[in-house]
Structure formats: C-alpha cells, structure tokens
Amino acid sequence: MPDAPQIAQKNPYKVELVEGKTYFWCACGRSANQPFCDGSHKVTTLTPVKFTAEASKAAFLCGCKHTANQPFCDGTHKTL
C-alpha cells in the first residue's frame, strides 16, 4: 500500500517559474524546501513530480499534496 502524503500546508505555494526550467515538486510533504523536492521522499513509496515550466510566470503549486492536478493547486485544501 502506498504511503499517504503529509500536508505541508493547507494553502498553495506561490512561486515564480522560469520558462524551460525543470522542477521537481514534492509529492510526499516531507521536504524542507517546499514546494520542491529535497529527497525526503526516499523513506516513503512516493516520488516527486517532474515538470518543465511552459512560460515564465507565477504559479500556485499545491501545498496540501492532495491535488488531482499535480503539481498545481486545484483547491482540494479547502476540503481537508
């Protein structure tokens, strides 16, 4: 059975993405470098979500780790 992610915070993280840059979003909630991965998932069955920014812009990345639109916030935190 896969591990459940820890809720890092019940709000999204506003970040400035750079077009063409690859990021690794923390899916486990354990990273000290939220919302990005620092390798803390290695003690879980969870893995980070790799994505490349399509444009340089502000984005809201999920902080609760329960979004259905990984890595982006979909408002799920409002129901937790």
PDB file of N, CA and C in Angstrom:
ATOM      1  N   MET A   1       0.841  -1.186   0.000  1.00  0.00           N
ATOM      2  CA  MET A   1       0.000   0.000   0.000  1.00  0.00           C
ATOM      3  C   MET A   1       0.883   1.246   0.000  1.00  0.00           C
ATOM      4  N   PRO A   2       0.606   2.193  -0.887  1.00  0.00           N
ATOM      5  CA  PRO A   2       1.449   3.394  -0.936  1.00  0.00           C
ATOM      6  C   PRO A   2       1.254   4.272   0.301  1.00  0.00           C
ATOM      7  N   ASP A   3       2.291   5.029   0.614  1.00  0.00           N
ATOM      8  CA  ASP A   3       2.221   5.971   1.728  1.00  0.00           C
ATOM      9  C   ASP A   3       1.297   7.130   1.384  1.00  0.00           C
ATOM     10  N   ALA A   4       0.665   7.697   2.403  1.00  0.00           N
ATOM     11  CA  ALA A   4      -0.143   8.906   2.214  1.00  0.00           C
ATOM     12  C   ALA A   4       0.776  10.120   2.372  1.00  0.00           C
ATOM     13  N   PRO A   5       0.585  11.144   1.539  1.00  0.00           N
ATOM     14  CA  PRO A   5       1.424  12.331   1.687  1.00  0.00           C
ATOM     15  C   PRO A   5       1.080  13.107   2.954  1.00  0.00           C
ATOM     16  N   GLN A   6       2.079  13.753   3.530  1.00  0.00           N
ATOM     17  CA  GLN A   6       1.867  14.656   4.653  1.00  0.00           C
ATOM     18  C   GLN A   6       1.419  16.004   4.100  1.00  0.00           C
ATOM     19  N   ILE A   7       0.539  16.677   4.808  1.00  0.00           N
ATOM     20  CA  ILE A   7       0.119  18.011   4.396  1.00  0.00           C
ATOM     21  C   ILE A   7       1.206  18.993   4.838  1.00  0.00           C
ATOM     22  N   ALA A   8       1.871  19.611   3.874  1.00  0.00           N
ATOM     23  CA  ALA A   8       2.914  20.585   4.189  1.00  0.00           C
ATOM     24  C   ALA A   8       2.287  21.884   4.684  1.00  0.00           C
ATOM     25  N   GLN A   9       1.223  22.319   4.020  1.00  0.00           N
ATOM     26  CA  GLN A   9       0.417  23.459   4.456  1.00  0.00           C
ATOM     27  C   GLN A   9      -0.909  23.410   3.733  1.00  0.00           C
ATOM     28  N   LYS A  10      -1.928  24.037   4.313  1.00  0.00           N
ATOM     29  CA  LYS A  10      -3.269  23.997   3.718  1.00  0.00           C
ATOM     30  C   LYS A  10      -3.530  25.215   2.843  1.00  0.00           C
ATOM     31  N   ASN A  11      -2.519  25.644   2.138  1.00  0.00           N
ATOM     32  CA  ASN A  11      -2.602  26.721   1.152  1.00  0.00           C
ATOM     33  C   ASN A  11      -1.595  26.407   0.061  1.00  0.00           C
ATOM     34  N   PRO A  12      -1.804  26.944  -1.136  1.00  0.00           N
ATOM     35  CA  PRO A  12      -0.816  26.732  -2.194  1.00  0.00           C
ATOM     36  C   PRO A  12       0.437  27.585  -1.961  1.00  0.00           C
ATOM     37  N   TYR A  13       1.498  27.209  -2.622  1.00  0.00           N
ATOM     38  CA  TYR A  13       2.734  27.981  -2.626  1.00  0.00           C
ATOM     39  C   TYR A  13       2.778  28.795  -3.909  1.00  0.00           C
ATOM     40  N   LYS A  14       2.913  30.104  -3.796  1.00  0.00           N
ATOM     41  CA  LYS A  14       3.066  30.944  -4.982  1.00  0.00           C
ATOM     42  C   LYS A  14       4.549  30.972  -5.331  1.00  0.00           C
ATOM     43  N   VAL A  15       4.875  30.560  -6.549  1.00  0.00           N
ATOM     44  CA  VAL A  15       6.268  30.521  -6.999  1.00  0.00           C
ATOM     45  C   VAL A  15       6.377  31.193  -8.360  1.00  0.00           C
ATOM     46  N   GLU A  16       7.548  31.674  -8.668  1.00  0.00           N
ATOM     47  CA  GLU A  16       7.845  32.258  -9.976  1.00  0.00           C
ATOM     48  C   GLU A  16       8.588  31.207 -10.789  1.00  0.00           C
ATOM     49  N   LEU A  17       7.946  30.691 -11.812  1.00  0.00           N
ATOM     50  CA  LEU A  17       8.554  29.682 -12.670  1.00  0.00           C
ATOM     51  C   LEU A  17       9.304  30.342 -13.814  1.00  0.00           C
ATOM     52  N   VAL A  18      10.349  29.686 -14.278  1.00  0.00           N
ATOM     53  CA  VAL A  18      11.161  30.181 -15.395  1.00  0.00           C
ATOM     54  C   VAL A  18      10.940  29.268 -16.594  1.00  0.00           C
ATOM     55  N   GLU A  19      10.532  29.854 -17.699  1.00  0.00           N
ATOM     56  CA  GLU A  19      10.242  29.085 -18.913  1.00  0.00           C
ATOM     57  C   GLU A  19      11.398  28.162 -19.278  1.00  0.00           C
ATOM     58  N   GLY A  20      11.073  26.889 -19.529  1.00  0.00           N
ATOM     59  CA  GLY A  20      12.057  25.904 -19.938  1.00  0.00           C
ATOM     60  C   GLY A  20      12.801  25.227 -18.796  1.00  0.00           C
ATOM     61  N   LYS A  21      12.663  25.741 -17.576  1.00  0.00           N
ATOM     62  CA  LYS A  21      13.359  25.152 -16.426  1.00  0.00           C
ATOM     63  C   LYS A  21      12.565  23.951 -15.916  1.00  0.00           C
ATOM     64  N   THR A  22      13.285  22.910 -15.524  1.00  0.00           N
ATOM     65  CA  THR A  22      12.667  21.704 -14.981  1.00  0.00           C
ATOM     66  C   THR A  22      12.662  21.784 -13.459  1.00  0.00           C
ATOM     67  N   TYR A  23      11.535  21.409 -12.879  1.00  0.00           N
ATOM     68  CA  TYR A  23      11.340  21.436 -11.436  1.00  0.00           C
ATOM     69  C   TYR A  23      10.895  20.058 -10.956  1.00  0.00           C
ATOM     70  N   PHE A  24      11.116  19.800  -9.675  1.00  0.00           N
ATOM     71  CA  PHE A  24      10.641  18.576  -9.042  1.00  0.00           C
ATOM     72  C   PHE A  24       9.788  18.983  -7.843  1.00  0.00           C
ATOM     73  N   TRP A  25       8.466  18.827  -7.989  1.00  0.00           N
ATOM     74  CA  TRP A  25       7.517  19.188  -6.942  1.00  0.00           C
ATOM     75  C   TRP A  25       7.449  18.078  -5.902  1.00  0.00           C
ATOM     76  N   CYS A  26       7.551  18.452  -4.644  1.00  0.00           N
ATOM     77  CA  CYS A  26       7.462  17.490  -3.538  1.00  0.00           C
ATOM     78  C   CYS A  26       6.050  16.937  -3.454  1.00  0.00           C
ATOM     79  N   ALA A  27       5.899  15.633  -3.606  1.00  0.00           N
ATOM     80  CA  ALA A  27       4.599  14.982  -3.517  1.00  0.00           C
ATOM     81  C   ALA A  27       4.375  14.328  -2.155  1.00  0.00           C
ATOM     82  N   CYS A  28       5.433  14.197  -1.351  1.00  0.00           N
ATOM     83  CA  CYS A  28       5.313  13.500  -0.072  1.00  0.00           C
ATOM     84  C   CYS A  28       4.994  14.429   1.093  1.00  0.00           C
ATOM     85  N   GLY A  29       5.308  15.722   0.946  1.00  0.00           N
ATOM     86  CA  GLY A  29       5.057  16.691   2.003  1.00  0.00           C
ATOM     87  C   GLY A  29       6.153  16.777   3.048  1.00  0.00           C
ATOM     88  N   ARG A  30       7.234  16.022   2.882  1.00  0.00           N
ATOM     89  CA  ARG A  30       8.300  15.968   3.883  1.00  0.00           C
ATOM     90  C   ARG A  30       9.460  16.928   3.610  1.00  0.00           C
ATOM     91  N   SER A  31       9.553  17.474   2.423  1.00  0.00           N
ATOM     92  CA  SER A  31      10.686  18.309   2.037  1.00  0.00           C
ATOM     93  C   SER A  31      10.799  19.562   2.909  1.00  0.00           C
ATOM     94  N   ALA A  32      12.013  19.921   3.255  1.00  0.00           N
ATOM     95  CA  ALA A  32      12.279  21.173   3.973  1.00  0.00           C
ATOM     96  C   ALA A  32      12.379  22.326   2.980  1.00  0.00           C
ATOM     97  N   ASN A  33      12.316  22.016   1.692  1.00  0.00           N
ATOM     98  CA  ASN A  33      12.446  23.008   0.619  1.00  0.00           C
ATOM     99  C   ASN A  33      11.121  23.149  -0.136  1.00  0.00           C
ATOM    100  N   GLN A  34      10.003  23.148   0.594  1.00  0.00           N
ATOM    101  CA  GLN A  34       8.675  23.223  -0.035  1.00  0.00           C
ATOM    102  C   GLN A  34       8.547  24.424  -0.956  1.00  0.00           C
ATOM    103  N   PRO A  35       7.865  24.260  -2.085  1.00  0.00           N
ATOM    104  CA  PRO A  35       7.125  23.084  -2.520  1.00  0.00           C
ATOM    105  C   PRO A  35       7.959  22.123  -3.356  1.00  0.00           C
ATOM    106  N   PHE A  36       9.263  22.297  -3.329  1.00  0.00           N
ATOM    107  CA  PHE A  36      10.137  21.478  -4.167  1.00  0.00           C
ATOM    108  C   PHE A  36      10.779  20.345  -3.378  1.00  0.00           C
ATOM    109  N   CYS A  37      11.184  19.322  -4.084  1.00  0.00           N
ATOM    110  CA  CYS A  37      11.767  18.117  -3.512  1.00  0.00           C
ATOM    111  C   CYS A  37      13.179  18.357  -2.978  1.00  0.00           C
ATOM    112  N   ASP A  38      13.466  17.743  -1.822  1.00  0.00           N
ATOM    113  CA  ASP A  38      14.834  17.742  -1.288  1.00  0.00           C
ATOM    114  C   ASP A  38      15.328  16.316  -1.037  1.00  0.00           C
ATOM    115  N   GLY A  39      14.582  15.330  -1.535  1.00  0.00           N
ATOM    116  CA  GLY A  39      14.975  13.934  -1.383  1.00  0.00           C
ATOM    117  C   GLY A  39      14.371  13.238  -0.175  1.00  0.00           C
ATOM    118  N   SER A  40      13.579  13.957   0.613  1.00  0.00           N
ATOM    119  CA  SER A  40      12.993  13.374   1.828  1.00  0.00           C
ATOM    120  C   SER A  40      12.032  12.220   1.540  1.00  0.00           C
ATOM    121  N   HIS A  41      11.543  12.131   0.321  1.00  0.00           N
ATOM    122  CA  HIS A  41      10.602  11.068  -0.061  1.00  0.00           C
ATOM    123  C   HIS A  41      11.236   9.680  -0.048  1.00  0.00           C
ATOM    124  N   LYS A  42      12.529   9.594   0.018  1.00  0.00           N
ATOM    125  CA  LYS A  42      13.212   8.305  -0.112  1.00  0.00           C
ATOM    126  C   LYS A  42      12.844   7.313   0.983  1.00  0.00           C
ATOM    127  N   VAL A  43      12.253   7.794   2.083  1.00  0.00           N
ATOM    128  CA  VAL A  43      11.799   6.883   3.150  1.00  0.00           C
ATOM    129  C   VAL A  43      10.320   6.522   2.959  1.00  0.00           C
ATOM    130  N   THR A  44       9.742   6.915   1.818  1.00  0.00           N
ATOM    131  CA  THR A  44       8.345   6.630   1.507  1.00  0.00           C
ATOM    132  C   THR A  44       8.260   5.906   0.160  1.00  0.00           C
ATOM    133  N   THR A  45       7.038   5.576  -0.235  1.00  0.00           N
ATOM    134  CA  THR A  45       6.811   4.997  -1.556  1.00  0.00           C
ATOM    135  C   THR A  45       6.448   6.084  -2.573  1.00  0.00           C
ATOM    136  N   LEU A  46       6.431   7.340  -2.138  1.00  0.00           N
ATOM    137  CA  LEU A  46       6.059   8.457  -3.006  1.00  0.00           C
ATOM    138  C   LEU A  46       7.274   8.974  -3.770  1.00  0.00           C
ATOM    139  N   THR A  47       7.023   9.582  -4.917  1.00  0.00           N
ATOM    140  CA  THR A  47       8.100  10.173  -5.707  1.00  0.00           C
ATOM    141  C   THR A  47       7.697  11.581  -6.130  1.00  0.00           C
ATOM    142  N   PRO A  48       8.681  12.466  -6.339  1.00  0.00           N
ATOM    143  CA  PRO A  48       8.363  13.829  -6.750  1.00  0.00           C
ATOM    144  C   PRO A  48       7.801  13.859  -8.170  1.00  0.00           C
ATOM    145  N   VAL A  49       7.149  14.962  -8.486  1.00  0.00           N
ATOM    146  CA  VAL A  49       6.578  15.151  -9.818  1.00  0.00           C
ATOM    147  C   VAL A  49       7.500  16.092 -10.594  1.00  0.00           C
ATOM    148  N   LYS A  50       8.051  15.571 -11.677  1.00  0.00           N
ATOM    149  CA  LYS A  50       8.934  16.359 -12.534  1.00  0.00           C
ATOM    150  C   LYS A  50       8.080  17.120 -13.547  1.00  0.00           C
ATOM    151  N   PHE A  51       8.347  18.438 -13.689  1.00  0.00           N
ATOM    152  CA  PHE A  51       7.645  19.209 -14.710  1.00  0.00           C
ATOM    153  C   PHE A  51       8.548  20.320 -15.217  1.00  0.00           C
ATOM    154  N   THR A  52       8.287  20.750 -16.435  1.00  0.00           N
ATOM    155  CA  THR A  52       9.032  21.838 -17.055  1.00  0.00           C
ATOM    156  C   THR A  52       8.080  23.004 -17.278  1.00  0.00           C
ATOM    157  N   ALA A  53       8.495  24.183 -16.836  1.00  0.00           N
ATOM    158  CA  ALA A  53       7.654  25.378 -16.970  1.00  0.00           C
ATOM    159  C   ALA A  53       7.478  25.723 -18.443  1.00  0.00           C
ATOM    160  N   GLU A  54       6.230  25.921 -18.835  1.00  0.00           N
ATOM    161  CA  GLU A  54       5.917  26.272 -20.220  1.00  0.00           C
ATOM    162  C   GLU A  54       6.099  27.759 -20.491  1.00  0.00           C
ATOM    163  N   ALA A  55       6.088  28.566 -19.426  1.00  0.00           N
ATOM    164  CA  ALA A  55       6.257  30.015 -19.555  1.00  0.00           C
ATOM    165  C   ALA A  55       6.831  30.546 -18.251  1.00  0.00           C
ATOM    166  N   SER A  56       7.474  31.694 -18.323  1.00  0.00           N
ATOM    167  CA  SER A  56       7.933  32.376 -17.113  1.00  0.00           C
ATOM    168  C   SER A  56       6.738  33.118 -16.538  1.00  0.00           C
ATOM    169  N   LYS A  57       6.285  32.662 -15.373  1.00  0.00           N
ATOM    170  CA  LYS A  57       5.102  33.266 -14.757  1.00  0.00           C
ATOM    171  C   LYS A  57       4.943  32.782 -13.329  1.00  0.00           C
ATOM    172  N   ALA A  58       4.068  33.445 -12.604  1.00  0.00           N
ATOM    173  CA  ALA A  58       3.725  32.999 -11.262  1.00  0.00           C
ATOM    174  C   ALA A  58       2.800  31.789 -11.377  1.00  0.00           C
ATOM    175  N   ALA A  59       2.960  30.857 -10.452  1.00  0.00           N
ATOM    176  CA  ALA A  59       2.109  29.672 -10.422  1.00  0.00           C
ATOM    177  C   ALA A  59       1.826  29.331  -8.968  1.00  0.00           C
ATOM    178  N   PHE A  60       0.722  28.636  -8.746  1.00  0.00           N
ATOM    179  CA  PHE A  60       0.348  28.210  -7.410  1.00  0.00           C
ATOM    180  C   PHE A  60       0.474  26.695  -7.336  1.00  0.00           C
ATOM    181  N   LEU A  61       1.530  26.242  -6.640  1.00  0.00           N
ATOM    182  CA  LEU A  61       1.784  24.813  -6.500  1.00  0.00           C
ATOM    183  C   LEU A  61       1.131  24.301  -5.225  1.00  0.00           C
ATOM    184  N   CYS A  62       0.588  23.111  -5.302  1.00  0.00           N
ATOM    185  CA  CYS A  62      -0.158  22.511  -4.199  1.00  0.00           C
ATOM    186  C   CYS A  62       0.699  22.378  -2.944  1.00  0.00           C
ATOM    187  N   GLY A  63       0.140  22.799  -1.816  1.00  0.00           N
ATOM    188  CA  GLY A  63       0.811  22.663  -0.533  1.00  0.00           C
ATOM    189  C   GLY A  63       0.260  21.524   0.297  1.00  0.00           C
ATOM    190  N   CYS A  64      -0.988  21.116   0.016  1.00  0.00           N
ATOM    191  CA  CYS A  64      -1.605  20.047   0.812  1.00  0.00           C
ATOM    192  C   CYS A  64      -1.232  18.658   0.295  1.00  0.00           C
ATOM    193  N   LYS A  65      -0.719  18.600  -0.924  1.00  0.00           N
ATOM    194  CA  LYS A  65      -0.253  17.354  -1.558  1.00  0.00           C
ATOM    195  C   LYS A  65      -1.380  16.414  -1.948  1.00  0.00           C
ATOM    196  N   HIS A  66      -2.612  16.906  -1.987  1.00  0.00           N
ATOM    197  CA  HIS A  66      -3.759  16.072  -2.338  1.00  0.00           C
ATOM    198  C   HIS A  66      -4.443  16.518  -3.630  1.00  0.00           C
ATOM    199  N   THR A  67      -3.861  17.448  -4.357  1.00  0.00           N
ATOM    200  CA  THR A  67      -4.445  17.936  -5.605  1.00  0.00           C
ATOM    201  C   THR A  67      -4.591  16.810  -6.632  1.00  0.00           C
ATOM    202  N   ALA A  68      -5.596  16.922  -7.466  1.00  0.00           N
ATOM    203  CA  ALA A  68      -5.761  15.990  -8.578  1.00  0.00           C
ATOM    204  C   ALA A  68      -5.045  16.519  -9.819  1.00  0.00           C
ATOM    205  N   ASN A  69      -4.481  17.717  -9.726  1.00  0.00           N
ATOM    206  CA  ASN A  69      -3.820  18.384 -10.854  1.00  0.00           C
ATOM    207  C   ASN A  69      -2.343  18.622 -10.533  1.00  0.00           C
ATOM    208  N   GLN A  70      -1.652  17.589 -10.071  1.00  0.00           N
ATOM    209  CA  GLN A  70      -0.250  17.734  -9.674  1.00  0.00           C
ATOM    210  C   GLN A  70       0.585  18.372 -10.773  1.00  0.00           C
ATOM    211  N   PRO A  71       1.423  19.328 -10.467  1.00  0.00           N
ATOM    212  CA  PRO A  71       1.781  19.856  -9.155  1.00  0.00           C
ATOM    213  C   PRO A  71       0.963  21.098  -8.750  1.00  0.00           C
ATOM    214  N   PHE A  72      -0.029  21.439  -9.529  1.00  0.00           N
ATOM    215  CA  PHE A  72      -0.743  22.700  -9.334  1.00  0.00           C
ATOM    216  C   PHE A  72      -1.921  22.556  -8.365  1.00  0.00           C
ATOM    217  N   CYS A  73      -2.195  23.612  -7.636  1.00  0.00           N
ATOM    218  CA  CYS A  73      -3.300  23.653  -6.701  1.00  0.00           C
ATOM    219  C   CYS A  73      -4.627  23.589  -7.458  1.00  0.00           C
ATOM    220  N   ASP A  74      -5.543  22.751  -6.950  1.00  0.00           N
ATOM    221  CA  ASP A  74      -6.895  22.676  -7.533  1.00  0.00           C
ATOM    222  C   ASP A  74      -7.966  23.005  -6.493  1.00  0.00           C
ATOM    223  N   GLY A  75      -7.537  23.507  -5.326  1.00  0.00           N
ATOM    224  CA  GLY A  75      -8.476  23.886  -4.286  1.00  0.00           C
ATOM    225  C   GLY A  75      -8.833  22.774  -3.320  1.00  0.00           C
ATOM    226  N   THR A  76      -8.262  21.596  -3.476  1.00  0.00           N
ATOM    227  CA  THR A  76      -8.567  20.474  -2.592  1.00  0.00           C
ATOM    228  C   THR A  76      -8.323  20.809  -1.128  1.00  0.00           C
ATOM    229  N   HIS A  77      -7.332  21.665  -0.857  1.00  0.00           N
ATOM    230  CA  HIS A  77      -7.007  22.023   0.523  1.00  0.00           C
ATOM    231  C   HIS A  77      -8.203  22.599   1.284  1.00  0.00           C
ATOM    232  N   LYS A  78      -9.170  23.141   0.571  1.00  0.00           N
ATOM    233  CA  LYS A  78     -10.346  23.726   1.220  1.00  0.00           C
ATOM    234  C   LYS A  78     -11.263  22.668   1.832  1.00  0.00           C
ATOM    235  N   THR A  79     -11.074  21.409   1.423  1.00  0.00           N
ATOM    236  CA  THR A  79     -11.910  20.319   1.929  1.00  0.00           C
ATOM    237  C   THR A  79     -11.212  19.463   2.978  1.00  0.00           C
ATOM    238  N   LEU A  80      -9.966  19.771   3.285  1.00  0.00           N
ATOM    239  CA  LEU A  80      -9.200  18.962   4.261  1.00  0.00           C
ATOM    240  C   LEU A  80      -9.367  19.487   5.672  1.00  0.00           C
TER     241      LEU A  80
END
